[in-house]
Coordinates of C-alpha atoms in Angstrom, one line a residue:
M1 CA -17.6 27.5 -22.1
L2 CA -17.7 23.9 -21.0
Q3 CA -17.3 22.7 -24.6
G4 CA -13.7 24.3 -24.2
I5 CA -13.3 22.6 -20.8
R6 CA -14.5 19.2 -22.2
A7 CA -12.1 19.5 -25.2
A8 CA -9.2 20.5 -22.9
S9 CA -9.8 17.4 -20.8
E10 CA -8.8 15.2 -23.7
H11 CA -5.1 15.9 -23.5
W12 CA -2.4 16.8 -21.0
L13 CA -3.6 20.3 -20.6
G14 CA -7.0 19.2 -19.3
K15 CA -5.4 16.8 -16.9
I16 CA -3.4 19.6 -15.5
V17 CA -5.8 22.3 -15.1
L18 CA -9.1 20.5 -14.5
A19 CA -8.8 19.6 -10.8
I20 CA -12.5 19.4 -9.8
I21 CA -14.9 19.7 -12.7
F22 CA -18.3 18.2 -13.4
S23 CA -17.1 14.7 -13.7
L24 CA -15.6 15.0 -10.2
L25 CA -19.1 16.4 -8.9
L26 CA -20.9 13.3 -10.5
F27 CA -18.3 10.8 -9.6
G28 CA -16.2 11.8 -6.6
I29 CA -18.7 13.6 -4.4
G30 CA -20.9 10.7 -4.7
I31 CA -18.3 8.5 -3.0
Y32 CA -16.7 10.9 -0.6
G33 CA -19.2 13.6 0.2
V34 CA -19.1 17.3 0.3
E35 CA -16.1 17.7 2.5
D36 CA -13.9 16.5 -0.5
L37 CA -14.5 19.9 -2.2
I38 CA -13.9 22.1 0.7
R39 CA -10.1 22.9 0.3
G40 CA -7.9 24.5 2.7
G41 CA -10.0 23.3 5.6
S42 CA -6.9 22.5 7.6
S43 CA -4.5 25.1 8.9
N44 CA -1.7 22.5 8.3
A45 CA 0.0 23.2 4.9
V46 CA 1.6 20.3 3.1
A47 CA 2.9 22.7 0.5
T48 CA 2.8 26.3 -0.5
V49 CA 3.1 27.9 -4.0
G50 CA 3.7 31.6 -3.4
S51 CA 1.0 32.5 -0.9
T52 CA -1.3 29.7 -1.9
Q53 CA -1.4 26.9 0.6
I54 CA -2.1 23.1 -0.1
S55 CA -3.6 21.7 3.1
T56 CA -3.3 18.2 4.6
E57 CA -7.0 17.6 4.0
Q58 CA -6.9 18.8 0.4
V59 CA -4.1 16.4 -0.3
R60 CA -5.8 13.4 1.5
H61 CA -9.1 13.9 -0.3
A62 CA -7.5 14.4 -3.7
Y63 CA -5.4 11.2 -3.2
Q64 CA -8.6 9.2 -2.1
N65 CA -10.5 10.5 -5.2
Q66 CA -7.5 9.5 -7.5
L67 CA -7.2 6.0 -5.7
E68 CA -10.9 5.4 -6.2
R69 CA -10.7 6.2 -10.0
Y70 CA -7.8 3.9 -10.4
Q71 CA -9.7 1.1 -8.5
V72 CA -12.8 1.5 -10.6
Q73 CA -10.6 1.4 -13.8
L74 CA -8.6 -1.7 -12.7
K75 CA -11.7 -3.3 -11.2
R76 CA -9.8 -4.5 -8.0
A77 CA -8.6 -2.8 -4.7
L78 CA -5.2 -1.3 -4.4
S79 CA -3.1 -1.7 -1.3
P80 CA -1.1 1.4 -0.1
E81 CA 2.1 -0.2 -1.5
Q82 CA 0.6 -0.9 -4.8
A83 CA -0.8 2.7 -5.0
R84 CA 2.7 4.1 -4.2
S85 CA 4.4 1.9 -6.8
L86 CA 1.9 3.3 -9.5
G87 CA 2.9 6.9 -8.4
L88 CA -0.4 8.0 -7.3
D89 CA 1.1 10.1 -4.5
R90 CA 3.4 11.9 -6.7
Q91 CA 0.6 12.4 -9.4
V92 CA -1.7 14.0 -6.8
M93 CA 1.1 16.3 -5.4
S94 CA 2.1 17.3 -8.9
Q95 CA -1.5 18.1 -9.9
L96 CA -2.2 20.1 -6.6
I97 CA 1.0 22.1 -6.9
T98 CA 0.1 22.8 -10.6
E99 CA -3.3 24.0 -9.7
A100 CA -2.0 26.1 -6.9
A101 CA 0.5 27.7 -9.3
L102 CA -2.3 28.5 -11.7
D103 CA -4.6 29.9 -9.0
Q104 CA -1.6 32.0 -7.7
K105 CA -1.0 33.3 -11.3
T106 CA -4.7 34.2 -11.9
R107 CA -4.7 36.3 -8.6
D108 CA -1.5 37.9 -9.5
L109 CA -2.9 38.9 -13.0
G110 CA -6.2 40.1 -11.4
L111 CA -8.2 37.6 -13.6
A112 CA -11.8 37.4 -12.6
V113 CA -14.7 35.2 -13.9
P114 CA -18.1 37.1 -14.0
D115 CA -21.3 35.4 -12.7
S116 CA -22.5 35.3 -16.4
A117 CA -19.6 33.1 -17.5
V118 CA -20.2 30.6 -14.7
L119 CA -24.0 30.6 -15.3
R120 CA -23.4 30.0 -19.1
A121 CA -20.9 27.1 -18.2
I122 CA -23.5 25.5 -16.0
H123 CA -26.3 26.0 -18.5
E124 CA -24.1 24.4 -21.3
E125 CA -23.1 21.4 -19.2
K126 CA -24.6 18.2 -20.8
S127 CA -25.1 16.5 -17.4
F128 CA -27.6 19.2 -16.4
Q129 CA -29.6 19.1 -19.7
N130 CA -32.7 17.2 -20.8
E131 CA -32.8 15.1 -23.9
Q132 CA -33.6 18.2 -26.0
G133 CA -30.4 19.8 -24.8
Q134 CA -32.2 22.3 -22.6
F135 CA -30.9 23.1 -19.0
Q136 CA -33.1 21.7 -16.3
P137 CA -32.8 23.6 -13.0
Q138 CA -34.4 20.6 -11.0
L139 CA -31.8 18.2 -12.5
F140 CA -29.0 20.7 -11.5
Y141 CA -30.3 21.1 -7.9
Q142 CA -31.1 17.4 -7.5
T143 CA -27.5 16.5 -8.4
L144 CA -26.1 19.1 -5.9
Q145 CA -28.5 17.8 -3.2
R146 CA -27.4 14.2 -3.7
A147 CA -23.8 15.4 -3.4
G148 CA -24.7 17.3 -0.2
L149 CA -23.3 20.4 -2.0
N150 CA -24.9 23.9 -2.0
E151 CA -25.0 26.1 -5.1
G152 CA -22.6 28.7 -3.8
M153 CA -19.8 26.2 -3.1
F154 CA -20.2 24.6 -6.5
V155 CA -20.1 28.0 -8.3
R156 CA -17.0 29.1 -6.4
E157 CA -15.2 26.0 -7.5
Q158 CA -16.2 26.4 -11.1
R159 CA -15.2 30.0 -11.1
S160 CA -11.7 28.8 -10.1
V161 CA -11.7 26.1 -12.7
I162 CA -12.8 28.5 -15.5
A163 CA -10.0 31.1 -14.5
R164 CA -7.4 28.2 -14.8
I165 CA -8.7 27.3 -18.3
Q166 CA -8.7 30.9 -19.5
L167 CA -5.2 31.5 -18.3
A168 CA -4.0 28.2 -19.9
E169 CA -5.8 28.9 -23.2
A170 CA -4.3 32.4 -23.3
V171 CA -0.7 30.9 -22.8
S172 CA -1.1 27.9 -25.2
G173 CA -4.1 28.7 -27.5
N174 CA -3.9 29.3 -31.3
L175 CA -0.2 28.1 -31.6
T176 CA 0.9 27.4 -35.2
V177 CA 2.4 24.2 -36.4
P178 CA 5.6 25.0 -38.5
V179 CA 5.3 24.0 -42.2
A180 CA 8.6 22.1 -42.0
L181 CA 7.2 19.9 -39.3
R182 CA 4.0 19.3 -41.2
E183 CA 6.1 18.3 -44.3
A184 CA 8.3 15.9 -42.3
V185 CA 5.3 14.2 -40.9
H186 CA 3.8 13.9 -44.3
R187 CA 6.9 12.3 -45.8
Y188 CA 7.1 9.9 -42.9
T189 CA 3.4 8.8 -43.0
T190 CA 2.8 8.8 -46.8
E191 CA 6.1 7.3 -48.1
R192 CA 5.5 4.0 -49.9
R193 CA 8.4 1.5 -51.0
A194 CA 8.8 -1.4 -53.2
V195 CA 11.3 -4.2 -52.9
S196 CA 12.6 -7.4 -54.2
F197 CA 13.3 -10.2 -51.7
L198 CA 14.0 -13.7 -50.9
F199 CA 14.0 -15.9 -47.8
L200 CA 16.8 -17.9 -46.4
S201 CA 15.1 -20.9 -44.4
P202 CA 17.0 -23.0 -41.7
S203 CA 17.8 -25.5 -44.2
D204 CA 20.0 -23.1 -46.2
A205 CA 22.3 -23.1 -43.1
G206 CA 23.7 -26.4 -44.3
Q207 CA 24.6 -29.5 -42.4
I208 CA 25.7 -28.5 -38.9
P209 CA 27.5 -31.1 -36.8
P210 CA 26.4 -31.5 -33.3
P211 CA 28.4 -29.5 -30.6
G212 CA 31.0 -31.3 -28.4
E213 CA 30.5 -31.5 -24.6
D214 CA 33.1 -28.8 -24.0
E215 CA 31.7 -26.5 -26.7
L216 CA 28.1 -26.9 -25.4
K217 CA 29.2 -26.2 -21.9
T218 CA 31.1 -23.1 -23.0
W219 CA 27.8 -22.0 -24.8
Y220 CA 25.8 -22.8 -21.7
E221 CA 28.1 -20.8 -19.5
A222 CA 27.6 -17.7 -21.7
N223 CA 23.9 -18.0 -21.8
K224 CA 23.1 -19.2 -18.2
E225 CA 20.4 -16.5 -17.8
R226 CA 18.3 -18.3 -20.5
F227 CA 18.2 -21.4 -18.1
R228 CA 17.7 -19.5 -14.8
A229 CA 14.9 -20.9 -12.5
P230 CA 12.8 -18.1 -10.8
E231 CA 12.3 -17.8 -7.1
Y232 CA 9.5 -20.2 -5.9
R233 CA 7.6 -19.9 -2.7
G234 CA 5.4 -22.2 -0.8
V235 CA 2.5 -20.5 0.8
N236 CA -0.6 -21.2 2.9
F237 CA -3.7 -19.0 2.5
L238 CA -6.7 -18.6 5.0
V239 CA -9.6 -16.8 3.5
V240 CA -12.7 -15.4 5.4
D241 CA -15.1 -14.3 2.9
P242 CA -18.6 -12.8 3.7
D243 CA -20.3 -14.9 1.2
A244 CA -18.9 -18.1 2.7
V245 CA -19.7 -17.0 6.2
A246 CA -23.2 -16.1 5.1
Q247 CA -23.9 -19.7 4.0
T248 CA -23.5 -20.8 7.6
I249 CA -26.0 -18.3 9.0
T250 CA -29.7 -19.3 9.2
I251 CA -32.3 -16.4 9.0
S252 CA -35.6 -17.2 10.7
D253 CA -39.1 -16.5 9.1
E254 CA -39.7 -14.0 11.8
D255 CA -36.5 -12.0 11.1
A256 CA -37.2 -12.2 7.3
R257 CA -40.8 -11.0 7.8
K258 CA -39.7 -8.2 10.0
A259 CA -37.2 -7.0 7.5
Y260 CA -39.8 -7.2 4.8
D261 CA -42.3 -5.1 6.7
L262 CA -39.6 -2.4 7.5
N263 CA -38.5 -2.2 3.8
K264 CA -41.7 -3.0 1.8
S265 CA -41.0 0.0 -0.6
R266 CA -37.6 -1.6 -1.8
Y267 CA -39.4 -4.7 -3.1
G268 CA -41.3 -3.1 -5.9
T269 CA -41.6 0.2 -7.8
P270 CA -42.5 3.4 -5.9
E271 CA -45.5 5.5 -6.9
K272 CA -44.5 8.3 -9.4
R273 CA -46.1 11.4 -10.3
T274 CA -45.9 13.7 -13.3
I275 CA -45.5 17.2 -11.7
Q276 CA -45.8 20.7 -13.0
Q277 CA -44.6 23.8 -11.2
I278 CA -44.9 27.5 -11.6
V279 CA -42.6 29.7 -9.4
F280 CA -43.7 33.0 -8.0
P281 CA -41.8 35.8 -6.5
D282 CA -43.8 35.9 -3.3
A283 CA -46.8 34.1 -1.5
A284 CA -49.3 36.8 -2.4
S285 CA -48.8 36.5 -6.2
A286 CA -48.9 32.7 -5.9
Q287 CA -52.2 33.0 -3.9
A288 CA -53.7 35.3 -6.4
A289 CA -52.9 33.0 -9.2
R290 CA -54.3 30.0 -7.3
T291 CA -57.5 32.0 -6.8
E292 CA -57.7 32.7 -10.5
I293 CA -57.4 29.0 -11.2
E294 CA -59.9 28.0 -8.6
N295 CA -62.5 30.6 -9.9
G296 CA -61.9 29.5 -13.5
T297 CA -60.6 32.8 -14.6
K298 CA -57.4 31.3 -15.9
T299 CA -56.2 27.7 -16.5
F300 CA -52.9 26.4 -14.9
E301 CA -51.4 26.8 -18.4
Q302 CA -52.4 30.4 -18.8
V303 CA -51.0 31.3 -15.4
A304 CA -47.7 29.5 -16.5
E305 CA -47.6 31.5 -19.7
T306 CA -48.2 34.8 -17.8
R307 CA -45.2 33.9 -15.7
G308 CA -43.1 33.3 -18.8
T309 CA -42.9 29.5 -18.2
S310 CA -43.0 27.3 -21.3
G311 CA -44.4 23.9 -21.5
Q312 CA -41.1 22.1 -21.1
E313 CA -39.9 24.3 -18.3
L314 CA -43.3 23.8 -16.7
S315 CA -42.7 20.1 -16.0
L316 CA -40.6 18.8 -13.1
G317 CA -40.8 15.3 -14.7
T318 CA -42.3 12.1 -13.6
L319 CA -40.7 11.4 -10.2
S320 CA -41.1 9.3 -7.0
K321 CA -41.3 11.3 -3.8
D322 CA -37.7 10.5 -2.8
E323 CA -36.5 11.8 -6.1
L324 CA -37.8 15.4 -5.0
F325 CA -35.1 16.7 -2.8
D326 CA -37.4 19.7 -1.8
R327 CA -39.4 18.1 1.1
A328 CA -42.1 20.8 1.1
V329 CA -42.7 20.3 -2.7
A330 CA -42.6 16.5 -2.3
D331 CA -45.2 16.5 0.4
A332 CA -47.6 18.9 -1.3
A333 CA -47.3 17.0 -4.7
F334 CA -47.9 13.6 -3.3
A335 CA -50.9 14.9 -1.2
L336 CA -52.6 16.0 -4.4
P337 CA -55.2 14.0 -6.5
E338 CA -54.6 13.6 -10.2
G339 CA -55.2 16.9 -11.9
G340 CA -55.2 18.8 -8.7
V341 CA -53.6 22.1 -8.0
S342 CA -51.9 22.9 -4.7
Q343 CA -52.1 25.8 -2.5
P344 CA -49.0 28.0 -2.5
V345 CA -46.0 26.0 -1.3
K346 CA -43.0 27.7 0.2
G347 CA -40.1 25.7 -1.5
Q348 CA -36.4 26.1 -1.2
F349 CA -36.3 28.2 -4.4
G350 CA -39.5 30.3 -3.9
E351 CA -43.2 30.2 -3.8
V352 CA -44.7 27.6 -6.2
L353 CA -48.0 26.3 -7.4
L354 CA -48.0 22.5 -8.2
R355 CA -50.1 20.4 -10.4
V356 CA -50.2 16.6 -10.7
T357 CA -51.2 15.5 -14.2
K358 CA -50.7 11.8 -13.9
I359 CA -50.2 9.2 -11.2
D360 CA -48.4 6.0 -11.8
P361 CA -49.2 3.7 -8.7
G362 CA -46.5 1.9 -7.1
T363 CA -46.2 -1.9 -6.8
V364 CA -45.0 -4.2 -4.0
K365 CA -44.0 -7.7 -4.3
S366 CA -45.3 -10.3 -1.8
F367 CA -43.2 -11.6 1.0
D368 CA -43.1 -15.1 -0.6
E369 CA -41.7 -13.6 -3.9
V370 CA -38.8 -11.9 -2.1
A371 CA -38.2 -14.2 1.0
G372 CA -35.1 -15.8 -0.5
E373 CA -33.6 -12.4 -1.5
I374 CA -34.2 -11.1 2.0
R375 CA -32.7 -14.1 3.8
K376 CA -29.6 -13.9 1.5
T377 CA -29.3 -10.1 2.3
L378 CA -29.7 -10.5 6.0
A379 CA -27.2 -13.4 6.1
L380 CA -24.7 -11.3 4.2
Q381 CA -25.2 -8.3 6.5
R382 CA -24.7 -10.5 9.6
A383 CA -21.7 -12.2 8.0
R384 CA -20.1 -8.8 7.4
D385 CA -20.7 -7.9 11.1
K386 CA -19.4 -11.2 12.1
I387 CA -16.2 -10.9 9.9
D388 CA -14.7 -8.6 12.2
D389 CA -15.1 -10.6 15.2
I390 CA -13.6 -13.6 13.3
R391 CA -10.7 -11.5 12.3
D392 CA -10.0 -10.3 15.8
A393 CA -10.1 -14.0 17.0
I394 CA -7.8 -15.2 14.3
E395 CA -5.4 -12.3 15.0
D396 CA -5.4 -13.3 18.6
Q397 CA -4.2 -16.8 17.6
R398 CA -1.8 -15.3 15.2
A399 CA -0.4 -13.3 18.1
S400 CA 0.5 -16.6 19.7
A401 CA 2.5 -17.6 16.7
K402 CA 0.0 -20.2 15.8
P403 CA 0.4 -21.3 12.1
L404 CA -2.3 -20.9 9.7
S405 CA -2.9 -24.6 9.2
D406 CA -3.7 -25.1 12.9
I407 CA -6.0 -22.0 13.0
A408 CA -7.8 -23.4 10.0
A409 CA -8.2 -26.7 11.5
D410 CA -9.5 -25.2 14.8
R411 CA -12.1 -23.1 13.1
K412 CA -13.1 -25.6 10.4
L413 CA -12.1 -23.1 7.8
P414 CA -10.7 -24.2 4.3
L415 CA -6.9 -23.8 4.0
V416 CA -5.4 -23.2 0.5
A417 CA -2.0 -24.7 0.3
V418 CA 0.3 -23.7 -2.6
P419 CA 3.4 -25.9 -2.6
A420 CA 5.4 -23.7 -5.1
I421 CA 4.6 -20.6 -7.0
D422 CA 6.6 -17.8 -8.7
A423 CA 5.9 -14.1 -8.7
Q424 CA 4.0 -14.5 -12.0
G425 CA 1.6 -17.0 -10.5
K426 CA 3.1 -20.1 -12.3
A427 CA 4.0 -23.4 -10.8
P428 CA 7.5 -25.0 -11.6
D429 CA 5.8 -27.0 -14.4
G430 CA 4.9 -23.6 -16.1
D431 CA 1.1 -24.0 -15.5
R432 CA -0.7 -21.1 -13.8
V433 CA -1.9 -21.7 -10.2
T434 CA -5.5 -21.0 -10.1
T435 CA -6.1 -21.4 -6.3
V436 CA -4.5 -18.3 -5.2
P437 CA -7.2 -16.0 -3.7
D438 CA -7.2 -12.5 -5.3
A439 CA -3.8 -13.1 -6.9
D440 CA -3.1 -9.5 -8.2
T441 CA -3.0 -8.4 -4.5
T442 CA -1.8 -11.4 -2.6
L443 CA 1.1 -12.5 -4.8
P444 CA 3.2 -9.1 -4.4
A445 CA 2.5 -9.4 -0.7
V446 CA 3.6 -13.0 -0.5
F447 CA 6.9 -12.1 -2.3
R448 CA 7.6 -9.3 0.1
A449 CA 7.1 -11.5 3.1
E450 CA 9.6 -13.8 4.9
I451 CA 9.2 -17.2 6.6
G452 CA 7.7 -16.7 10.0
G453 CA 7.0 -13.1 9.4
D454 CA 4.2 -11.2 11.1
N455 CA 2.0 -10.5 8.0
E456 CA -1.0 -8.2 8.2
P457 CA -4.2 -9.7 6.8
L458 CA -5.2 -8.3 3.3
R459 CA -8.7 -7.0 2.8
T460 CA -10.7 -8.6 -0.1
K461 CA -12.9 -6.7 -2.5
A462 CA -15.9 -8.5 -0.9
G463 CA -15.0 -7.2 2.4
G464 CA -13.3 -10.3 3.8
F465 CA -9.8 -11.1 4.8
I466 CA -6.8 -13.1 3.5
W467 CA -4.1 -14.4 5.9
Y468 CA -0.9 -15.8 4.4
D469 CA 2.1 -17.7 5.6
V470 CA 5.2 -18.3 3.6
T471 CA 6.2 -21.9 4.2
K472 CA 9.2 -22.3 1.9
I473 CA 11.5 -20.1 -0.3
D474 CA 13.5 -21.6 -3.1
P475 CA 15.7 -18.8 -4.2
A476 CA 16.2 -18.1 -8.0
H477 CA 19.1 -20.1 -9.3
D478 CA 21.0 -21.2 -12.4
K479 CA 19.8 -24.7 -13.4
P480 CA 22.8 -27.2 -13.5
F481 CA 24.1 -28.0 -17.0
D482 CA 23.1 -31.6 -16.7
D483 CA 19.5 -30.7 -15.9
V484 CA 19.2 -28.5 -19.1
K485 CA 21.6 -30.2 -21.5
E486 CA 19.0 -31.0 -24.1
A487 CA 17.5 -27.4 -23.9
A488 CA 21.1 -26.1 -24.1
R489 CA 21.7 -28.2 -27.2
S490 CA 18.6 -27.0 -28.9
G491 CA 19.5 -23.4 -28.0
W492 CA 23.1 -23.8 -29.3
M493 CA 21.7 -25.2 -32.7
S494 CA 19.2 -22.4 -33.1
A495 CA 22.0 -19.8 -32.5
E496 CA 24.4 -21.6 -34.9
I497 CA 21.7 -21.6 -37.6
A498 CA 21.0 -17.9 -37.0
K499 CA 24.6 -17.1 -37.2
R500 CA 25.1 -19.0 -40.5
L501 CA 22.1 -17.4 -42.0
Q502 CA 23.3 -14.0 -41.0
A503 CA 26.6 -14.7 -42.6
K504 CA 25.0 -15.9 -45.8
G505 CA 22.7 -12.9 -45.8
R506 CA 25.6 -10.6 -45.5
E507 CA 27.3 -12.3 -48.4
L508 CA 24.1 -11.9 -50.6
V509 CA 23.8 -8.2 -49.6
E510 CA 27.4 -7.6 -50.7
K511 CA 26.7 -9.2 -54.1
L512 CA 23.4 -7.2 -54.6
D513 CA 25.0 -3.9 -53.8
K514 CA 27.7 -4.7 -56.4
G515 CA 25.0 -5.1 -59.0
E516 CA 23.9 -8.6 -59.0
T517 CA 20.2 -9.2 -59.6
I518 CA 17.8 -10.6 -57.0
E519 CA 17.0 -13.5 -59.4
A520 CA 20.7 -14.4 -59.6
A521 CA 21.0 -14.3 -55.8
A522 CA 17.9 -16.4 -55.5
K523 CA 19.0 -19.0 -57.9
E524 CA 22.4 -19.3 -56.0
V525 CA 20.6 -20.4 -52.9
G526 CA 17.8 -22.4 -54.6
V527 CA 14.8 -20.2 -53.7
N528 CA 12.2 -18.2 -55.6
P529 CA 12.5 -14.3 -55.7
Q530 CA 9.6 -12.2 -54.8
E531 CA 8.5 -8.6 -55.3
T532 CA 6.2 -6.4 -53.5
S533 CA 5.1 -2.7 -53.4
D534 CA 3.2 -0.2 -51.5
L535 CA 4.9 -1.0 -48.3
S536 CA 4.0 1.3 -45.4
R537 CA 5.9 2.0 -42.2
N538 CA 5.2 -0.4 -39.2
Q539 CA 2.8 -2.4 -41.4
P540 CA 3.6 -6.1 -42.3
K541 CA 3.0 -7.4 -45.7
D542 CA 3.5 -10.4 -48.0
M543 CA 5.6 -12.5 -45.4
L544 CA 7.5 -9.4 -44.4
T545 CA 7.2 -8.5 -40.7
A546 CA 6.8 -5.1 -39.4
D547 CA 10.4 -5.2 -38.2
V548 CA 11.7 -6.2 -41.6
V549 CA 9.5 -3.4 -43.2
N550 CA 10.9 -0.9 -40.8
L551 CA 14.4 -2.0 -41.7
I552 CA 13.5 -1.6 -45.5
F553 CA 12.4 1.9 -44.8
A554 CA 15.9 2.6 -43.1
T555 CA 17.8 1.3 -46.2
P556 CA 18.6 3.7 -49.1
V557 CA 16.8 3.2 -52.5
G558 CA 18.9 0.9 -54.7
K559 CA 20.7 -0.8 -51.6
A560 CA 20.1 -4.2 -50.1
G561 CA 19.7 -5.3 -46.6
S562 CA 19.2 -8.5 -44.5
A563 CA 17.0 -9.0 -41.3
A564 CA 16.1 -11.9 -39.2
S565 CA 12.4 -13.0 -39.6
G566 CA 11.5 -15.6 -37.0
V567 CA 13.7 -18.8 -37.7
S568 CA 14.3 -17.6 -41.3
R569 CA 16.2 -14.6 -42.7
A570 CA 14.9 -12.0 -45.3
V571 CA 17.2 -10.6 -47.9
F572 CA 16.0 -7.7 -49.9
K573 CA 16.8 -4.8 -52.3
V574 CA 14.8 -1.5 -52.2
T575 CA 13.7 -0.8 -55.7
S576 CA 11.7 2.4 -55.3
A577 CA 10.3 5.1 -52.8
T578 CA 7.5 7.4 -53.5
V579 CA 6.0 10.3 -51.7
P580 CA 2.8 12.2 -52.6
A581 CA 3.1 15.9 -53.1
F582 CA 2.6 17.9 -49.9
V583 CA -0.6 20.0 -50.2
P584 CA -0.9 22.6 -47.4
D585 CA -4.3 22.7 -45.7
S586 CA -5.5 19.5 -47.2
A587 CA -7.6 17.2 -44.9
S588 CA -4.6 15.2 -43.8
D589 CA -2.5 18.3 -43.3
K590 CA -5.3 19.7 -41.1
T591 CA -5.2 16.5 -39.0
V592 CA -1.5 16.6 -38.6
T593 CA -1.9 20.3 -37.5
Q594 CA -4.7 19.5 -35.1
N595 CA -2.6 16.8 -33.4
F596 CA 0.6 18.7 -33.2
Q597 CA -1.2 21.8 -32.0
G598 CA -2.1 19.9 -28.8
A599 CA 1.5 18.5 -28.3
I600 CA 3.0 22.0 -28.9
A601 CA 0.5 23.6 -26.5
D602 CA 1.2 21.0 -23.9
D603 CA 4.9 21.8 -24.1
V604 CA 4.5 25.4 -23.9
L605 CA 2.0 25.3 -21.1
S606 CA 4.3 22.8 -19.2
Q607 CA 7.3 25.3 -19.5
Y608 CA 5.0 28.2 -18.5
I609 CA 3.8 26.4 -15.3
A610 CA 7.3 25.5 -14.5
D611 CA 8.3 29.1 -14.8
V612 CA 5.3 30.1 -12.6
Q613 CA 6.3 27.7 -9.9
K614 CA 9.9 28.7 -10.1
N615 CA 9.0 32.5 -9.7
A616 CA 6.4 31.9 -7.0
G617 CA 8.4 29.4 -5.0
V618 CA 7.4 25.9 -4.1
K619 CA 7.8 24.7 -0.6
V620 CA 6.9 21.2 0.6
D621 CA 6.7 20.2 4.2
Q622 CA 8.3 16.7 4.0
A623 CA 7.2 15.8 7.6
A624 CA 3.5 16.7 6.7
L625 CA 3.9 14.8 3.5
R626 CA 4.9 11.6 5.3
K627 CA 2.0 11.9 7.6
V628 CA -0.4 11.9 4.6
F629 CA 1.3 9.2 2.4
G630 CA 3.9 7.6 4.7
G631 CA 7.3 6.6 3.4
E632 CA 10.2 8.9 2.6
Y633 CA 10.1 11.9 0.2

């Protein structure tokens, strides 16, 4: 079952129907906790699809999960404005409405997923299997435990996901790709062409007299946008960073020693034990088995075999005490000597007998070995606590309209002064400004701000703050003619050369189309003709750029054409075009079929979901939506 889910997640269908699946369990829950999976916890509905409600909490948590994924992918924090510009809010609402529509339809159709299907899906999930591909209950429960999620809640969510998948596959599964489409794709991808060609270089444009002043000015006026200066801004930055603050904090030996004594287990490796477990239906049967082992009537392995527990299923693995989420089992296992068998233990999943087959002692580094690390950690912790106090103090000074330069001087903090920078992070000389802190986040904010504006500090990825003041704004403007005269002269010359080469190319194309050979055309301009074959669409070859090659494929066989190629110009004549015979069900045809089946399924499912939403009715509470995301909708 999960193989189908995993395959579906590779295209748009998966993105639509897989709202919360195992990846969300393993990734999202670890960040946000169990509450993220409890949908509909609020009575305030942001939207409804039919009778299915989408709650405020559901939207908020889904948005936070999506935002976190983007930030992990981009490896930087996103401000609310940046997230909105990326359309995260719209993506989340579209996904939730689609999920609600599918859930509504599954209920209308009376679709139900039996326990056996959910159990099979869980057993087939790779994340819950060992290296031999076998399902490990302890790995499953440990994952749920770390997520703060119980089995019932997880099963309910997966039941809903599987129902959506089944509905989607019923609508869009096993669609055929028309033969005509496959043939067209075959022709497009396998056609090969041959051409004869020559190149006109800038020297073939002839002697070009320099432009007069009036002519150059006229060209400048028509091409002013090429000489437009971008907006530049002067800005001051004040950065309060935990690492920088930490360097000013001294940690005493006493405090470092105290931290070491409280957290000794962190500075080494914990004791680990290889533990075996046999599960019994009740305490009496567990005690009876324990007595047999104690009396020598049966070995631990024989008892396990009687209970139908194989060798691999017998082992819980080699674990530390903290890795055992069942506290009763952990306490009992770590109280046994090596080779010892426990008394019956009432665990979370039944009565069990435990045996420890191996003990790997833990190790602890000495204080001297980790003193530097402890001092650094404590200093950073205190710096982060101190950051908020520094922020509040700076904000108080900002409230009194004090400029950042004065605040930096008062607090002996470094001020980063940038005299001029454009929105792309470049100075007027074209070089990139490297002193801007967290440029991807701060530059957009700087170019939204005004001189003297009350700008909110920006949070850094390290947990610090960045304040900024715009000190100067030089608006974008056309550079005066006198300032760019030489650049304009160069631009005019390049345009004139291109125009003359274009005219010469057109002249040669006309002669080639009338029957003149490429050799005669080449001799006329004093260049050597060339030939090439086996040209493929979008692929450069033998001095022919991809753009020129694509124009060759747009030109009929036997006809000529001309195209710019950098500062030169290519003139060509298509001499042949070949296409291999189309063979249905060949390896290449099967690949095309597979690719287009997904695209066709996407289209069909998209239309189906739109129809479901139309019939069910979608209502969005704009006021509630603004409370969640802010802004206008």
